[in-house]
Short mmCIF file of C-alpha atoms in Angstrom, two decimals:
data_model
loop_
_atom_site.label_atom_id
_atom_site.label_comp_id
_atom_site.label_asym_id
_atom_site.label_seq_id
_atom_site.Cartn_x
_atom_site.Cartn_y
_atom_site.Cartn_z
CA MET A 1 363.91 -6.40 63.64
CA ASN A 2 362.43 -5.97 67.11
CA ARG A 3 358.73 -6.03 67.95
CA ARG A 4 358.37 -2.25 68.17
CA LYS A 5 359.69 -1.83 64.62
CA PHE A 6 357.43 -4.63 63.41
CA ILE A 7 354.35 -3.02 64.94
CA ALA A 8 355.23 0.29 63.29
CA ALA A 9 355.85 -1.35 59.93
CA GLY A 10 352.67 -3.45 59.95
CA ALA A 11 352.19 -7.14 59.51
CA GLY A 12 353.72 -7.29 56.02
CA THR A 13 352.32 -9.03 52.98
CA ALA A 14 351.12 -12.59 52.78
CA ALA A 15 353.20 -15.22 51.05
CA ALA A 16 350.85 -17.80 49.69
CA SER A 17 353.69 -19.47 47.82
CA LEU A 18 355.33 -20.43 51.09
CA ILE A 19 352.31 -22.33 52.39
CA GLY A 20 349.64 -23.58 50.04
CA ALA A 21 346.04 -22.76 50.80
CA LYS A 22 344.51 -25.51 52.90
CA ASN A 23 341.10 -26.01 54.40
CA ALA A 24 340.99 -25.25 58.10
CA PRO A 25 339.83 -28.08 60.32
CA GLY A 26 336.82 -27.68 62.55
CA ALA A 27 337.06 -26.25 66.03
CA PRO A 28 338.19 -28.76 68.67
CA GLY A 29 335.57 -30.41 70.84
CA GLU A 30 335.70 -31.51 74.45
CA ASN A 31 338.04 -34.37 73.62
CA SER A 32 340.26 -32.39 71.30
CA ALA A 33 343.81 -33.54 70.57
CA ILE A 34 345.15 -30.41 72.27
CA GLU A 35 343.55 -31.51 75.53
CA GLN A 36 345.10 -34.96 75.00
CA GLY A 37 348.58 -33.50 74.54
CA GLY A 38 348.85 -33.44 70.75
CA ILE A 39 347.51 -31.72 67.65
CA ALA A 40 344.98 -33.56 65.52
CA GLY A 41 346.33 -34.17 62.05
CA GLY A 42 349.80 -32.89 62.93
CA GLU A 43 352.99 -34.29 64.36
CA ALA A 44 352.62 -35.48 67.95
CA LEU A 45 354.65 -33.60 70.52
CA SER A 46 357.59 -35.61 71.77
CA SER A 47 358.15 -33.45 74.84
CA PRO A 48 357.44 -35.04 78.25
CA ALA A 49 357.49 -31.53 79.73
CA ALA A 50 354.29 -30.16 81.21
CA PHE A 51 354.58 -26.87 79.37
CA LYS A 52 353.07 -26.24 75.94
CA HIS A 53 354.56 -24.77 72.77
CA SER A 54 353.61 -21.47 71.13
CA VAL A 55 354.94 -19.18 68.41
CA THR A 56 354.73 -15.40 68.27
CA ARG A 57 353.25 -13.83 65.21
CA TRP A 58 355.50 -10.80 64.55
CA PRO A 59 358.72 -12.57 63.39
CA TYR A 60 356.68 -14.35 60.72
CA GLY A 61 355.14 -11.29 59.04
CA LYS A 62 355.62 -12.81 55.59
CA PHE A 63 352.92 -15.33 56.50
CA THR A 64 349.26 -14.60 57.06
CA ILE A 65 347.95 -15.69 60.45
CA ASP A 66 346.11 -18.52 58.71
CA GLN A 67 349.33 -19.70 57.10
CA LEU A 68 351.29 -19.47 60.34
CA SER A 69 348.53 -21.30 62.20
CA GLN A 70 348.53 -24.10 59.63
CA MET A 71 352.31 -24.42 59.91
CA ALA A 72 352.14 -24.38 63.71
CA ARG A 73 349.52 -27.11 63.66
CA GLU A 74 351.65 -29.29 61.42
CA LEU A 75 354.67 -28.83 63.71
CA GLY A 76 352.77 -29.79 66.86
CA ILE A 77 352.64 -26.24 68.26
CA HIS A 78 349.66 -25.41 70.46
CA SER A 79 349.35 -21.64 69.97
CA VAL A 80 349.97 -18.63 67.77
CA GLU A 81 350.26 -15.56 69.98
CA LEU A 82 350.69 -11.81 70.23
CA LEU A 83 347.51 -11.25 68.28
CA GLU A 84 344.95 -8.47 68.49
CA PRO A 85 341.46 -9.33 69.82
CA ASP A 86 339.95 -9.39 66.33
CA GLU A 87 342.55 -12.01 65.35
CA TRP A 88 342.11 -14.41 68.27
CA ALA A 89 339.58 -16.57 66.43
CA ILE A 90 341.99 -17.40 63.59
CA PRO A 91 344.17 -19.99 65.38
CA LYS A 92 340.99 -21.65 66.68
CA ARG A 93 340.14 -22.65 63.13
CA TYR A 94 343.24 -24.85 63.22
CA GLY A 95 342.65 -26.37 66.65
CA LEU A 96 345.04 -23.92 68.32
CA THR A 97 344.72 -21.11 70.83
CA CYS A 98 346.27 -17.68 71.23
CA ALA A 99 348.28 -18.10 74.42
CA MET A 100 349.13 -14.40 74.82
CA GLY A 101 346.88 -11.66 73.48
CA TYR A 102 347.12 -7.91 73.14
CA ALA A 103 344.67 -5.41 74.56
CA THR A 104 343.48 -2.94 71.93
CA VAL A 105 345.15 0.42 72.56
CA PRO A 106 344.83 3.75 70.70
CA ASP A 107 348.31 3.60 69.16
CA PRO A 108 349.97 0.16 68.96
CA ARG A 109 353.25 1.83 67.95
CA THR A 110 353.65 3.12 71.51
CA ARG A 111 352.43 -0.05 73.20
CA LEU A 112 355.83 -0.88 74.72
CA THR A 113 356.96 2.64 75.55
CA GLN A 114 353.76 4.09 77.05
CA GLY A 115 352.83 1.71 79.84
CA PHE A 116 351.51 1.46 83.36
CA ASN A 117 354.40 3.35 84.98
CA ARG A 118 352.86 6.76 84.19
CA VAL A 119 349.65 7.88 85.85
CA ASP A 120 348.58 9.80 82.75
CA ASN A 121 348.45 6.53 80.80
CA HIS A 122 346.02 4.91 83.23
CA ALA A 123 343.09 6.88 81.82
CA TRP A 124 343.22 4.89 78.59
CA LEU A 125 345.10 1.75 79.64
CA ILE A 126 342.70 0.70 82.38
CA PRO A 127 339.59 0.83 80.14
CA ALA A 128 341.49 -0.96 77.37
CA TYR A 129 342.31 -3.87 79.68
CA GLN A 130 338.85 -3.84 81.24
CA ARG A 131 337.53 -4.52 77.74
CA ALA A 132 340.23 -7.05 76.84
CA ILE A 133 340.05 -9.32 79.87
CA PRO A 134 336.42 -10.51 79.41
CA LEU A 135 337.02 -10.84 75.67
CA ALA A 136 340.08 -12.99 76.36
CA ALA A 137 338.14 -15.23 78.69
CA ALA A 138 335.37 -15.69 76.14
CA ALA A 139 337.91 -16.48 73.40
CA GLY A 140 339.91 -18.95 75.51
CA VAL A 141 342.96 -16.66 75.59
CA PRO A 142 344.65 -17.38 78.95
CA ASN A 143 347.01 -14.41 79.10
CA VAL A 144 346.99 -10.73 78.13
CA ILE A 145 350.33 -8.96 77.81
CA CYS A 146 351.12 -5.62 79.43
CA PHE A 147 354.15 -3.35 79.66
CA SER A 148 355.78 -1.04 82.16
CA GLY A 149 356.64 1.61 79.57
CA ASN A 150 359.84 3.64 79.38
CA ARG A 151 361.32 5.35 82.42
CA GLY A 152 361.44 8.88 81.06
CA GLY A 153 363.23 10.00 84.24
CA ILE A 154 360.95 8.04 86.60
CA SER A 155 362.81 6.20 89.36
CA ASP A 156 362.45 2.44 89.67
CA ASP A 157 360.56 2.77 92.97
CA GLU A 158 358.13 5.34 91.57
CA GLY A 159 357.61 3.36 88.38
CA ARG A 160 356.88 0.18 90.32
CA GLU A 161 354.42 1.96 92.62
CA THR A 162 352.63 3.52 89.66
CA CYS A 163 352.44 0.20 87.81
CA ALA A 164 350.93 -1.42 90.90
CA ARG A 165 348.34 1.36 91.11
CA GLY A 166 347.54 0.99 87.42
CA VAL A 167 346.95 -2.76 87.42
CA ALA A 168 345.15 -2.82 90.80
CA PRO A 169 341.71 -2.03 89.29
CA LEU A 170 342.17 -4.93 86.85
CA ILE A 171 343.08 -7.71 89.27
CA ALA A 172 339.59 -8.56 90.56
CA LEU A 173 338.35 -8.66 86.95
CA ALA A 174 341.24 -10.90 85.90
CA GLU A 175 340.65 -13.21 88.86
CA ARG A 176 336.93 -13.42 88.12
CA HIS A 177 337.54 -14.30 84.46
CA GLY A 178 340.58 -16.55 84.98
CA VAL A 179 342.84 -14.45 82.76
CA THR A 180 346.42 -13.61 83.71
CA LEU A 181 348.03 -10.23 83.06
CA CYS A 182 351.67 -10.79 82.13
CA MET A 183 354.11 -7.88 82.21
CA GLU A 184 357.00 -8.50 79.85
CA LEU A 185 360.64 -8.22 80.85
CA LEU A 186 362.56 -6.51 78.01
CA ASN A 187 366.20 -5.49 77.68
CA SER A 188 366.94 -1.77 77.80
CA LYS A 189 370.51 -2.25 76.58
CA ILE A 190 370.01 -3.12 72.90
CA ASP A 191 366.40 -3.29 71.74
CA HIS A 192 364.22 -1.19 74.05
CA GLN A 193 366.29 1.58 75.52
CA ASP A 194 364.90 3.16 78.70
CA TYR A 195 362.27 0.43 79.23
CA GLN A 196 361.64 0.12 82.96
CA CYS A 197 360.74 -3.54 83.54
CA ASP A 198 364.21 -4.60 82.42
CA HIS A 199 365.38 -6.77 85.33
CA THR A 200 363.76 -9.80 86.91
CA ALA A 201 364.17 -8.37 90.43
CA TRP A 202 362.13 -5.28 89.50
CA GLY A 203 359.38 -7.40 87.97
CA VAL A 204 359.29 -9.83 90.89
CA ALA A 205 359.05 -6.93 93.36
CA LEU A 206 356.06 -5.63 91.38
CA ALA A 207 354.44 -9.08 91.30
CA LYS A 208 354.87 -9.40 95.05
CA GLN A 209 353.29 -5.99 95.53
CA VAL A 210 350.30 -6.84 93.31
CA ALA A 211 350.03 -10.18 95.17
CA SER A 212 347.71 -12.05 92.81
CA GLU A 213 348.07 -15.29 90.89
CA ARG A 214 346.53 -13.39 87.98
CA PHE A 215 349.50 -11.06 87.65
CA LYS A 216 352.73 -12.65 86.44
CA LEU A 217 355.85 -11.88 84.46
CA LEU A 218 356.52 -12.75 80.86
CA TYR A 219 360.13 -13.89 81.14
CA ASP A 220 361.81 -13.32 77.79
CA ILE A 221 364.95 -15.46 77.83
CA TYR A 222 366.63 -13.47 75.07
CA HIS A 223 366.09 -10.14 76.80
CA MET A 224 367.11 -11.32 80.25
CA GLN A 225 370.25 -13.03 78.98
CA ILE A 226 371.30 -9.64 77.63
CA MET A 227 370.43 -7.75 80.82
CA GLU A 228 371.52 -10.13 83.58
CA GLY A 229 372.36 -13.65 82.41
CA ASP A 230 372.14 -16.43 85.03
CA VAL A 231 368.95 -17.62 83.36
CA ILE A 232 368.63 -21.06 84.94
CA ARG A 233 369.17 -19.85 88.50
CA THR A 234 366.70 -17.01 87.88
CA VAL A 235 364.05 -19.44 86.62
CA ARG A 236 364.55 -21.74 89.60
CA ASP A 237 364.41 -18.91 92.13
CA ASN A 238 361.50 -16.96 90.63
CA HIS A 239 359.32 -19.44 88.73
CA ARG A 240 356.27 -18.78 90.90
CA TYR A 241 356.15 -15.22 89.53
CA ILE A 242 356.57 -16.23 85.86
CA GLY A 243 353.49 -16.94 83.77
CA HIS A 244 354.95 -17.23 80.27
CA TYR A 245 358.28 -17.57 78.44
CA HIS A 246 359.70 -16.29 75.15
CA THR A 247 362.80 -17.57 73.39
CA GLY A 248 365.40 -16.02 71.10
CA GLY A 249 369.05 -16.62 70.26
CA VAL A 250 371.69 -14.33 71.78
CA PRO A 251 373.06 -12.24 70.17
CA GLY A 252 370.73 -11.13 67.40
CA ARG A 253 367.43 -12.78 68.35
CA HIS A 254 367.78 -15.42 65.67
CA GLU A 255 367.62 -19.23 65.79
CA ILE A 256 368.09 -20.87 69.20
CA ASP A 257 370.53 -23.48 67.87
CA SER A 258 374.28 -23.88 68.50
CA SER A 259 375.04 -20.67 66.60
CA GLN A 260 374.28 -18.62 69.72
CA GLU A 261 375.40 -18.57 73.34
CA LEU A 262 372.48 -19.99 75.34
CA ASN A 263 372.12 -23.67 76.17
CA TYR A 264 368.42 -23.88 75.41
CA PRO A 265 367.95 -27.59 76.23
CA ALA A 266 369.29 -26.91 79.74
CA VAL A 267 367.09 -23.82 80.10
CA MET A 268 364.04 -25.83 79.02
CA ARG A 269 364.85 -28.55 81.53
CA ALA A 270 364.98 -25.94 84.28
CA ILE A 271 361.59 -24.57 83.20
CA SER A 272 360.12 -28.05 83.08
CA GLU A 273 361.58 -29.01 86.46
CA SER A 274 360.05 -25.90 88.00
CA GLY A 275 356.63 -27.42 87.37
CA PHE A 276 355.64 -24.81 84.78
CA THR A 277 352.51 -25.81 82.86
CA GLY A 278 351.99 -22.70 80.71
CA TYR A 279 353.41 -21.81 77.31
CA VAL A 280 356.94 -21.39 75.98
CA ALA A 281 356.74 -19.30 72.81
CA GLN A 282 359.32 -19.14 70.03
CA GLU A 283 360.08 -15.46 69.37
CA PHE A 284 363.18 -15.56 67.22
CA VAL A 285 363.61 -14.00 63.78
CA PRO A 286 364.55 -16.82 61.40
CA THR A 287 367.52 -16.32 59.12
CA ARG A 288 366.90 -19.56 57.22
CA ASP A 289 363.77 -21.30 55.98
CA PRO A 290 361.20 -20.31 58.65
CA ARG A 291 359.51 -23.69 58.84
CA THR A 292 362.81 -25.56 59.19
CA SER A 293 364.06 -23.18 61.89
CA LEU A 294 360.78 -23.34 63.80
CA ALA A 295 360.67 -27.13 63.66
CA GLU A 296 364.24 -27.29 64.95
CA ALA A 297 363.39 -24.91 67.80
CA ILE A 298 360.49 -27.12 68.89
CA ARG A 299 362.80 -30.14 68.88
CA ILE A 300 365.35 -28.24 70.98
CA CYS A 301 362.66 -27.21 73.46
CA SER A 302 361.06 -30.67 73.67
CA VAL A 303 363.16 -31.74 76.63
#
């Protein structure tokens, strides 16, 4: 299942039997364990890397956000992400953050396909992000995700120019509030046919045109392995334009273990060596026990 299908289907039902109800800890203070590099009451992170761990919400639709946050806390994960603004406070109850938030849009089912590459969309996208950015800053959400949208016959040059025009009114606001807009790179070969921001070079050209530290790319390793491969070289050459990473096994977007083709420990070393200090989020659909698979993924990524 890809994210577009998940959004259309809804979050799914809770599975209280998978995680027992537990009392949420209090909100972290100034000297919280997150700020010290660990999670209070959970397993300490073993990774010497500067980046932090996150998990995306949509592959774990059988859990409530509370249940997923509790599990993340116990596994030493710092964030539960891809949440709507009215959900951002939930991970906080467990000492976590939401590392990547959504802006509220009229129809979430078209979030990926109707993006900044069409002028007609700017009338509702720009106000949506103008509302989301200050909310994100107030909630401690460092990044807000955005999308190019599908080509629909638009050339790459025209789409890039239109995206730059669309995000331009948001940059000063993002800079003032310290929130980064991250446009996601998605594959247009398998999962998101006709999506425009489907190659790193296109996204980097857009980031150079926008020319702000508050506009970056969300480099999805799964998607870019499908579209172009050469992941480690791409990370090394373009890390200054990347603000966030997602994982996923290729093919199939399942576990990132030896059952798939990517060498994730080597990829994580390249990310760490680039000096990246943001979040690497697990975005694979587990085929086995979700907690076991997620724990294994964190071990693999703790380089």
